[in-house]
Amino acid sequence: MMNKAILVFDIDGVIRDVGGSYRRAIADTVEYCTSGAFTPTLADIDQLKSEGVWNNDWEASRELVYRHFEGQAQKREDVALDYQKLVAFFQSRYRGLDEDNWNGYICSEPLLVSSGYFEELMAAGFSWGFFSGAMRAEVAYVLEGKLELSFPVVVAMEDAPGKPDPTGLFEVVEQLEKQDGLAENLPVIYVGDTVGDIYTVENARKQVPSRSWVGVGVLPPHVQESEERQNVYTAKLLEAGAKVVLDNIEELSVEAIGSLINN
């Protein structure tokens, strides 16, 4: 079957629900680094993420700490914050204290998609891969461990600059083209749950305007708990450039993909 498009997926908030894991680890880390003075809510974290440049959760945690102290009339350069200790604390919450046998928040992340979805895409002639700001080991934990995908094409934190830099997106596309022997210049759809993900698509389009780049937004589960939050989050993704915003990745069916690349 002729290949029709390349699909690239973000992982957090798209493949797995991280509201009770990564985002919980952010909240714990900020609370720890402010000696209990400030614990950001999911809405606080969403507000920061909506700026489109805080894809790295360690850096997002640090930024929230700095902003807390700035709110107390302190300059960020005067805040005694050890970034490596911040990272270590974050990881102790997310992965757990045993590096060889993870027992942290990552262990309780619900999946948002079934492996059968990717089988359907492949059967329909679509090539797919993943571009995530998560660490490679954490990506493997969900893709290979939980979803049981065999050797998926992945570009993770260690492999490319953070989003919204599109370098990692380009790398996934290039790997898929070589692996699957794809036709040149197929349309690319990138699916993500944050403004930063959609900005990544916009930046890819600016750098390679000869290709069709389509940004698809997905609402993470925690914002779907309230209609108001859902509407606000949807509006921000659309404003950032998403062509469509879905409640779940599996709504991006073979038919829906066809509509996106043909319109």
PDB file of C-alpha atoms in Angstrom:
ATOM      1  CA  MET A   1       0.000   0.000   0.000  1.00  0.00           C
ATOM      2  CA  MET A   2       1.257   3.462  -0.843  1.00  0.00           C
ATOM      3  CA  ASN A   3       2.479   5.382   2.169  1.00  0.00           C
ATOM      4  CA  LYS A   4       0.257   8.393   2.708  1.00  0.00           C
ATOM      5  CA  ALA A   5       1.698  10.302   5.661  1.00  0.00           C
ATOM      6  CA  ILE A   6       4.125  10.208   8.546  1.00  0.00           C
ATOM      7  CA  LEU A   7       2.717  10.421  12.055  1.00  0.00           C
ATOM      8  CA  VAL A   8       4.848  11.483  15.002  1.00  0.00           C
ATOM      9  CA  PHE A   9       3.509  11.389  18.542  1.00  0.00           C
ATOM     10  CA  ASP A  10       4.422  13.121  21.751  1.00  0.00           C
ATOM     11  CA  ILE A  11       4.151  10.723  24.696  1.00  0.00           C
ATOM     12  CA  ASP A  12       3.214  12.543  27.889  1.00  0.00           C
ATOM     13  CA  GLY A  13      -0.473  13.449  27.921  1.00  0.00           C
ATOM     14  CA  VAL A  14      -0.931  11.664  24.583  1.00  0.00           C
ATOM     15  CA  ILE A  15       0.234   8.073  25.080  1.00  0.00           C
ATOM     16  CA  ARG A  16       0.168   8.073  28.881  1.00  0.00           C
ATOM     17  CA  ASP A  17      -1.606  10.159  31.510  1.00  0.00           C
ATOM     18  CA  VAL A  18       1.046  12.075  33.470  1.00  0.00           C
ATOM     19  CA  GLY A  19      -1.289  14.211  35.585  1.00  0.00           C
ATOM     20  CA  GLY A  20      -0.516  12.030  38.602  1.00  0.00           C
ATOM     21  CA  SER A  21       3.139  11.422  37.771  1.00  0.00           C
ATOM     22  CA  TYR A  22       5.257  14.034  35.986  1.00  0.00           C
ATOM     23  CA  ARG A  23       3.005  16.873  37.043  1.00  0.00           C
ATOM     24  CA  ARG A  24       2.729  15.527  40.562  1.00  0.00           C
ATOM     25  CA  ALA A  25       6.529  15.354  40.636  1.00  0.00           C
ATOM     26  CA  ILE A  26       6.691  19.004  39.538  1.00  0.00           C
ATOM     27  CA  ALA A  27       4.377  19.996  42.372  1.00  0.00           C
ATOM     28  CA  ASP A  28       6.360  17.976  44.926  1.00  0.00           C
ATOM     29  CA  THR A  29       9.649  19.427  43.691  1.00  0.00           C
ATOM     30  CA  VAL A  30       8.485  23.030  43.841  1.00  0.00           C
ATOM     31  CA  GLU A  31       7.060  22.441  47.309  1.00  0.00           C
ATOM     32  CA  TYR A  32      10.383  20.921  48.413  1.00  0.00           C
ATOM     33  CA  CYS A  33      12.458  23.757  46.942  1.00  0.00           C
ATOM     34  CA  THR A  34      10.271  26.422  48.569  1.00  0.00           C
ATOM     35  CA  SER A  35      10.337  24.663  51.952  1.00  0.00           C
ATOM     36  CA  GLY A  36       6.617  24.000  51.733  1.00  0.00           C
ATOM     37  CA  ALA A  37       5.658  27.600  50.990  1.00  0.00           C
ATOM     38  CA  PHE A  38       4.250  26.911  47.522  1.00  0.00           C
ATOM     39  CA  THR A  39       2.707  23.827  45.938  1.00  0.00           C
ATOM     40  CA  PRO A  40       1.597  24.527  42.357  1.00  0.00           C
ATOM     41  CA  THR A  41      -1.752  23.150  41.214  1.00  0.00           C
ATOM     42  CA  LEU A  42      -2.278  21.409  37.885  1.00  0.00           C
ATOM     43  CA  ALA A  43      -3.778  24.695  36.658  1.00  0.00           C
ATOM     44  CA  ASP A  44      -0.608  26.559  37.697  1.00  0.00           C
ATOM     45  CA  ILE A  45       1.504  24.071  35.760  1.00  0.00           C
ATOM     46  CA  ASP A  46      -0.792  24.285  32.732  1.00  0.00           C
ATOM     47  CA  GLN A  47      -0.488  28.073  32.801  1.00  0.00           C
ATOM     48  CA  LEU A  48       3.301  27.825  32.703  1.00  0.00           C
ATOM     49  CA  LYS A  49       3.241  25.179  29.983  1.00  0.00           C
ATOM     50  CA  SER A  50       0.925  27.348  27.882  1.00  0.00           C
ATOM     51  CA  GLU A  51       3.850  29.731  27.359  1.00  0.00           C
ATOM     52  CA  GLY A  52       5.199  27.093  24.989  1.00  0.00           C
ATOM     53  CA  VAL A  53       8.816  26.940  26.182  1.00  0.00           C
ATOM     54  CA  TRP A  54       8.693  24.783  29.337  1.00  0.00           C
ATOM     55  CA  ASN A  55       8.685  21.308  27.853  1.00  0.00           C
ATOM     56  CA  ASN A  56      11.444  20.130  30.202  1.00  0.00           C
ATOM     57  CA  ASP A  57       9.786  19.417  33.558  1.00  0.00           C
ATOM     58  CA  TRP A  58      12.983  19.972  35.536  1.00  0.00           C
ATOM     59  CA  GLU A  59      13.300  23.437  34.032  1.00  0.00           C
ATOM     60  CA  ALA A  60       9.579  24.033  34.560  1.00  0.00           C
ATOM     61  CA  SER A  61       9.979  23.149  38.238  1.00  0.00           C
ATOM     62  CA  ARG A  62      12.899  25.547  38.586  1.00  0.00           C
ATOM     63  CA  GLU A  63      10.963  28.316  36.854  1.00  0.00           C
ATOM     64  CA  LEU A  64       8.004  27.902  39.205  1.00  0.00           C
ATOM     65  CA  VAL A  65      10.373  28.093  42.180  1.00  0.00           C
ATOM     66  CA  TYR A  66      11.950  31.270  40.833  1.00  0.00           C
ATOM     67  CA  ARG A  67       8.580  32.867  40.160  1.00  0.00           C
ATOM     68  CA  HIS A  68       7.414  32.053  43.681  1.00  0.00           C
ATOM     69  CA  PHE A  69      10.375  33.869  45.187  1.00  0.00           C
ATOM     70  CA  GLU A  70      10.021  36.759  42.746  1.00  0.00           C
ATOM     71  CA  GLY A  71       6.483  37.064  44.096  1.00  0.00           C
ATOM     72  CA  GLN A  72       8.115  37.523  47.508  1.00  0.00           C
ATOM     73  CA  ALA A  73      10.164  40.436  46.103  1.00  0.00           C
ATOM     74  CA  GLN A  74      13.348  38.371  45.745  1.00  0.00           C
ATOM     75  CA  LYS A  75      15.555  38.340  42.651  1.00  0.00           C
ATOM     76  CA  ARG A  76      16.003  34.926  41.085  1.00  0.00           C
ATOM     77  CA  GLU A  77      19.787  35.313  41.074  1.00  0.00           C
ATOM     78  CA  ASP A  78      19.625  35.620  44.865  1.00  0.00           C
ATOM     79  CA  VAL A  79      17.700  32.366  45.284  1.00  0.00           C
ATOM     80  CA  ALA A  80      19.950  29.555  46.540  1.00  0.00           C
ATOM     81  CA  LEU A  81      18.724  26.811  44.227  1.00  0.00           C
ATOM     82  CA  ASP A  82      20.897  23.816  43.334  1.00  0.00           C
ATOM     83  CA  TYR A  83      19.607  22.584  39.969  1.00  0.00           C
ATOM     84  CA  GLN A  84      21.223  19.158  40.252  1.00  0.00           C
ATOM     85  CA  LYS A  85      19.595  18.602  43.640  1.00  0.00           C
ATOM     86  CA  LEU A  86      16.274  19.720  42.150  1.00  0.00           C
ATOM     87  CA  VAL A  87      16.652  17.159  39.357  1.00  0.00           C
ATOM     88  CA  ALA A  88      17.611  14.424  41.797  1.00  0.00           C
ATOM     89  CA  PHE A  89      14.590  15.140  43.997  1.00  0.00           C
ATOM     90  CA  PHE A  90      12.271  15.191  40.974  1.00  0.00           C
ATOM     91  CA  GLN A  91      13.592  11.845  39.774  1.00  0.00           C
ATOM     92  CA  SER A  92      13.258  10.357  43.260  1.00  0.00           C
ATOM     93  CA  ARG A  93       9.556  11.106  43.078  1.00  0.00           C
ATOM     94  CA  TYR A  94       9.023  10.172  39.445  1.00  0.00           C
ATOM     95  CA  ARG A  95      11.122   7.022  39.170  1.00  0.00           C
ATOM     96  CA  GLY A  96      11.390   6.255  42.878  1.00  0.00           C
ATOM     97  CA  LEU A  97      14.375   5.711  45.128  1.00  0.00           C
ATOM     98  CA  ASP A  98      15.495   2.410  43.594  1.00  0.00           C
ATOM     99  CA  GLU A  99      17.063   3.061  40.195  1.00  0.00           C
ATOM    100  CA  ASP A 100      17.123  -0.653  39.368  1.00  0.00           C
ATOM    101  CA  ASN A 101      13.506  -1.304  40.306  1.00  0.00           C
ATOM    102  CA  TRP A 102      11.397   1.769  39.717  1.00  0.00           C
ATOM    103  CA  ASN A 103       8.656   2.300  42.284  1.00  0.00           C
ATOM    104  CA  GLY A 104       7.782   5.966  41.801  1.00  0.00           C
ATOM    105  CA  TYR A 105       4.891   7.788  40.178  1.00  0.00           C
ATOM    106  CA  ILE A 106       5.800   6.394  36.748  1.00  0.00           C
ATOM    107  CA  CYS A 107       4.493   2.995  37.850  1.00  0.00           C
ATOM    108  CA  SER A 108       0.910   4.223  38.108  1.00  0.00           C
ATOM    109  CA  GLU A 109       0.517   6.063  34.783  1.00  0.00           C
ATOM    110  CA  PRO A 110      -2.635   5.005  32.905  1.00  0.00           C
ATOM    111  CA  LEU A 111      -2.244   4.347  29.197  1.00  0.00           C
ATOM    112  CA  LEU A 112      -4.306   6.528  26.854  1.00  0.00           C
ATOM    113  CA  VAL A 113      -4.013   4.294  23.781  1.00  0.00           C
ATOM    114  CA  SER A 114      -3.866   0.610  22.884  1.00  0.00           C
ATOM    115  CA  SER A 115      -1.165  -1.105  20.851  1.00  0.00           C
ATOM    116  CA  GLY A 116      -3.893  -2.063  18.376  1.00  0.00           C
ATOM    117  CA  TYR A 117      -4.148   1.583  17.330  1.00  0.00           C
ATOM    118  CA  PHE A 118      -0.627   1.534  15.941  1.00  0.00           C
ATOM    119  CA  GLU A 119      -1.286  -1.766  14.178  1.00  0.00           C
ATOM    120  CA  GLU A 120      -4.247  -0.110  12.423  1.00  0.00           C
ATOM    121  CA  LEU A 121      -2.080   2.795  11.310  1.00  0.00           C
ATOM    122  CA  MET A 122       0.540   0.459   9.927  1.00  0.00           C
ATOM    123  CA  ALA A 123      -2.056  -1.635   8.113  1.00  0.00           C
ATOM    124  CA  ALA A 124      -3.396   1.540   6.489  1.00  0.00           C
ATOM    125  CA  GLY A 125       0.044   2.520   5.163  1.00  0.00           C
ATOM    126  CA  PHE A 126       1.057   5.135   7.698  1.00  0.00           C
ATOM    127  CA  SER A 127       4.534   5.247   9.203  1.00  0.00           C
ATOM    128  CA  TRP A 128       4.771   6.415  12.808  1.00  0.00           C
ATOM    129  CA  GLY A 129       7.288   7.288  15.490  1.00  0.00           C
ATOM    130  CA  PHE A 130       7.721   9.336  18.667  1.00  0.00           C
ATOM    131  CA  PHE A 131       9.354  12.629  19.655  1.00  0.00           C
ATOM    132  CA  SER A 132       9.297  13.224  23.402  1.00  0.00           C
ATOM    133  CA  GLY A 133      11.011  15.420  25.948  1.00  0.00           C
ATOM    134  CA  ALA A 134      11.058  12.478  28.363  1.00  0.00           C
ATOM    135  CA  MET A 135      14.243  10.533  29.015  1.00  0.00           C
ATOM    136  CA  ARG A 136      14.876   7.549  26.768  1.00  0.00           C
ATOM    137  CA  ALA A 137      14.585   4.994  29.587  1.00  0.00           C
ATOM    138  CA  GLU A 138      11.242   6.454  30.666  1.00  0.00           C
ATOM    139  CA  VAL A 139      10.003   6.374  27.082  1.00  0.00           C
ATOM    140  CA  ALA A 140      11.027   2.730  26.732  1.00  0.00           C
ATOM    141  CA  TYR A 141       9.207   1.926  29.970  1.00  0.00           C
ATOM    142  CA  VAL A 142       5.871   2.887  28.416  1.00  0.00           C
ATOM    143  CA  LEU A 143       6.335   2.129  24.712  1.00  0.00           C
ATOM    144  CA  GLU A 144       8.138  -1.184  24.948  1.00  0.00           C
ATOM    145  CA  GLY A 145       7.237  -2.191  28.480  1.00  0.00           C
ATOM    146  CA  LYS A 146       3.551  -1.294  28.697  1.00  0.00           C
ATOM    147  CA  LEU A 147       2.441  -1.015  25.068  1.00  0.00           C
ATOM    148  CA  GLU A 148       4.775  -3.795  23.911  1.00  0.00           C
ATOM    149  CA  LEU A 149       5.769  -1.968  20.725  1.00  0.00           C
ATOM    150  CA  SER A 150       8.771  -3.544  19.016  1.00  0.00           C
ATOM    151  CA  PHE A 151      11.691  -1.213  18.308  1.00  0.00           C
ATOM    152  CA  PRO A 152       9.674   1.989  17.791  1.00  0.00           C
ATOM    153  CA  VAL A 153      11.456   4.955  16.228  1.00  0.00           C
ATOM    154  CA  VAL A 154      12.005   7.385  19.099  1.00  0.00           C
ATOM    155  CA  VAL A 155      13.812  10.661  19.640  1.00  0.00           C
ATOM    156  CA  ALA A 156      13.939  11.449  23.366  1.00  0.00           C
ATOM    157  CA  MET A 157      15.463  14.044  25.695  1.00  0.00           C
ATOM    158  CA  GLU A 158      19.025  12.808  25.258  1.00  0.00           C
ATOM    159  CA  ASP A 159      18.799  12.806  21.468  1.00  0.00           C
ATOM    160  CA  ALA A 160      17.806  16.343  20.449  1.00  0.00           C
ATOM    161  CA  PRO A 161      17.209  19.891  21.727  1.00  0.00           C
ATOM    162  CA  GLY A 162      13.990  20.393  23.662  1.00  0.00           C
ATOM    163  CA  LYS A 163      10.761  21.492  22.043  1.00  0.00           C
ATOM    164  CA  PRO A 164       9.695  23.813  20.469  1.00  0.00           C
ATOM    165  CA  ASP A 165      12.971  23.281  18.575  1.00  0.00           C
ATOM    166  CA  PRO A 166      11.885  20.995  15.697  1.00  0.00           C
ATOM    167  CA  THR A 167      15.230  19.193  15.333  1.00  0.00           C
ATOM    168  CA  GLY A 168      13.934  16.057  17.046  1.00  0.00           C
ATOM    169  CA  LEU A 169      10.845  16.031  14.842  1.00  0.00           C
ATOM    170  CA  PHE A 170      13.046  16.206  11.761  1.00  0.00           C
ATOM    171  CA  GLU A 171      15.153  13.335  13.090  1.00  0.00           C
ATOM    172  CA  VAL A 172      12.145  11.066  13.596  1.00  0.00           C
ATOM    173  CA  VAL A 173      10.913  11.823  10.088  1.00  0.00           C
ATOM    174  CA  GLU A 174      14.345  11.110   8.606  1.00  0.00           C
ATOM    175  CA  GLN A 175      14.645   7.793  10.474  1.00  0.00           C
ATOM    176  CA  LEU A 176      11.194   6.682   9.311  1.00  0.00           C
ATOM    177  CA  GLU A 177      11.952   7.654   5.716  1.00  0.00           C
ATOM    178  CA  LYS A 178      15.095   5.509   5.730  1.00  0.00           C
ATOM    179  CA  GLN A 179      13.585   2.603   7.677  1.00  0.00           C
ATOM    180  CA  ASP A 180      10.393   2.333   5.632  1.00  0.00           C
ATOM    181  CA  GLY A 181      11.728   3.494   2.257  1.00  0.00           C
ATOM    182  CA  LEU A 182       9.173   6.272   2.078  1.00  0.00           C
ATOM    183  CA  ALA A 183       8.380   8.557  -0.814  1.00  0.00           C
ATOM    184  CA  GLU A 184       9.885  12.010  -0.541  1.00  0.00           C
ATOM    185  CA  ASN A 185       8.107  14.887   1.158  1.00  0.00           C
ATOM    186  CA  LEU A 186       5.122  13.013   2.598  1.00  0.00           C
ATOM    187  CA  PRO A 187       2.879  15.103   4.870  1.00  0.00           C
ATOM    188  CA  VAL A 188       3.856  15.001   8.550  1.00  0.00           C
ATOM    189  CA  ILE A 189       1.355  15.062  11.412  1.00  0.00           C
ATOM    190  CA  TYR A 190       2.681  15.749  14.915  1.00  0.00           C
ATOM    191  CA  VAL A 191       0.363  14.992  17.819  1.00  0.00           C
ATOM    192  CA  GLY A 192       0.932  16.662  21.185  1.00  0.00           C
ATOM    193  CA  ASP A 193      -0.859  17.955  24.255  1.00  0.00           C
ATOM    194  CA  THR A 194       0.914  21.262  24.899  1.00  0.00           C
ATOM    195  CA  VAL A 195       1.396  24.621  23.229  1.00  0.00           C
ATOM    196  CA  GLY A 196       5.092  23.761  22.974  1.00  0.00           C
ATOM    197  CA  ASP A 197       4.243  20.709  20.878  1.00  0.00           C
ATOM    198  CA  ILE A 198       2.207  22.799  18.458  1.00  0.00           C
ATOM    199  CA  TYR A 199       4.913  25.479  18.312  1.00  0.00           C
ATOM    200  CA  THR A 200       7.290  22.677  17.290  1.00  0.00           C
ATOM    201  CA  VAL A 201       5.149  22.047  14.217  1.00  0.00           C
ATOM    202  CA  GLU A 202       4.993  25.757  13.434  1.00  0.00           C
ATOM    203  CA  ASN A 203       8.782  25.995  13.655  1.00  0.00           C
ATOM    204  CA  ALA A 204       9.170  22.939  11.417  1.00  0.00           C
ATOM    205  CA  ARG A 205       6.968  24.623   8.826  1.00  0.00           C
ATOM    206  CA  LYS A 206       9.073  27.783   8.952  1.00  0.00           C
ATOM    207  CA  GLN A 207      12.283  25.818   8.416  1.00  0.00           C
ATOM    208  CA  VAL A 208      10.914  23.443   5.753  1.00  0.00           C
ATOM    209  CA  PRO A 209       7.993  25.270   4.096  1.00  0.00           C
ATOM    210  CA  SER A 210       7.998  22.936   1.098  1.00  0.00           C
ATOM    211  CA  ARG A 211       6.505  20.163   3.222  1.00  0.00           C
ATOM    212  CA  SER A 212       3.028  19.842   4.736  1.00  0.00           C
ATOM    213  CA  TRP A 213       3.214  19.963   8.554  1.00  0.00           C
ATOM    214  CA  VAL A 214       0.032  19.418  10.551  1.00  0.00           C
ATOM    215  CA  GLY A 215      -0.260  19.978  14.295  1.00  0.00           C
ATOM    216  CA  VAL A 216      -2.893  17.943  16.143  1.00  0.00           C
ATOM    217  CA  GLY A 217      -3.692  18.768  19.750  1.00  0.00           C
ATOM    218  CA  VAL A 218      -4.867  16.239  22.321  1.00  0.00           C
ATOM    219  CA  LEU A 219      -6.456  17.258  25.630  1.00  0.00           C
ATOM    220  CA  PRO A 220      -4.693  15.636  28.593  1.00  0.00           C
ATOM    221  CA  PRO A 221      -7.135  13.883  30.936  1.00  0.00           C
ATOM    222  CA  HIS A 222      -6.770  16.310  33.841  1.00  0.00           C
ATOM    223  CA  VAL A 223      -8.151  19.250  31.832  1.00  0.00           C
ATOM    224  CA  GLN A 224     -11.201  17.255  30.780  1.00  0.00           C
ATOM    225  CA  GLU A 225     -12.479  17.188  34.360  1.00  0.00           C
ATOM    226  CA  SER A 226     -14.097  20.594  33.850  1.00  0.00           C
ATOM    227  CA  GLU A 227     -15.750  22.050  30.767  1.00  0.00           C
ATOM    228  CA  GLU A 228     -14.274  25.473  31.462  1.00  0.00           C
ATOM    229  CA  ARG A 229     -10.696  24.157  31.705  1.00  0.00           C
ATOM    230  CA  GLN A 230     -11.251  22.038  28.619  1.00  0.00           C
ATOM    231  CA  ASN A 231     -12.469  25.032  26.614  1.00  0.00           C
ATOM    232  CA  VAL A 232      -9.579  27.250  27.749  1.00  0.00           C
ATOM    233  CA  TYR A 233      -6.990  24.563  27.004  1.00  0.00           C
ATOM    234  CA  THR A 234      -8.516  23.840  23.591  1.00  0.00           C
ATOM    235  CA  ALA A 235      -8.475  27.528  22.688  1.00  0.00           C
ATOM    236  CA  LYS A 236      -4.778  27.819  23.561  1.00  0.00           C
ATOM    237  CA  LEU A 237      -3.857  24.816  21.394  1.00  0.00           C
ATOM    238  CA  LEU A 238      -5.863  26.199  18.470  1.00  0.00           C
ATOM    239  CA  GLU A 239      -4.356  29.645  18.920  1.00  0.00           C
ATOM    240  CA  ALA A 240      -0.883  28.076  18.860  1.00  0.00           C
ATOM    241  CA  GLY A 241      -1.676  26.558  15.461  1.00  0.00           C
ATOM    242  CA  ALA A 242      -3.309  23.166  16.023  1.00  0.00           C
ATOM    243  CA  LYS A 243      -5.480  22.178  13.069  1.00  0.00           C
ATOM    244  CA  VAL A 244      -7.769  20.158  15.322  1.00  0.00           C
ATOM    245  CA  VAL A 245      -7.977  19.293  19.032  1.00  0.00           C
ATOM    246  CA  LEU A 246      -9.083  15.824  20.134  1.00  0.00           C
ATOM    247  CA  ASP A 247     -10.114  14.293  23.451  1.00  0.00           C
ATOM    248  CA  ASN A 248      -8.089  11.145  22.842  1.00  0.00           C
ATOM    249  CA  ILE A 249      -5.406  10.030  20.402  1.00  0.00           C
ATOM    250  CA  GLU A 250      -7.542   7.198  19.032  1.00  0.00           C
ATOM    251  CA  GLU A 251      -9.948   9.801  17.622  1.00  0.00           C
ATOM    252  CA  LEU A 252      -7.178  10.360  15.087  1.00  0.00           C
ATOM    253  CA  SER A 253      -8.502   7.469  13.031  1.00  0.00           C
ATOM    254  CA  VAL A 254      -7.369   6.436   9.570  1.00  0.00           C
ATOM    255  CA  GLU A 255     -10.340   8.391   8.148  1.00  0.00           C
ATOM    256  CA  ALA A 256      -9.550  11.454  10.240  1.00  0.00           C
ATOM    257  CA  ILE A 257      -5.925  11.383   9.096  1.00  0.00           C
ATOM    258  CA  GLY A 258      -7.069  11.262   5.492  1.00  0.00           C
ATOM    259  CA  SER A 259      -9.227  14.331   6.027  1.00  0.00           C
ATOM    260  CA  LEU A 260      -6.364  16.249   7.627  1.00  0.00           C
ATOM    261  CA  ILE A 261      -3.860  15.628   4.858  1.00  0.00           C
ATOM    262  CA  ASN A 262      -6.300  16.131   2.025  1.00  0.00           C
ATOM    263  CA  ASN A 263      -7.809  19.417   3.180  1.00  0.00           C
TER     264      ASN A 263
END
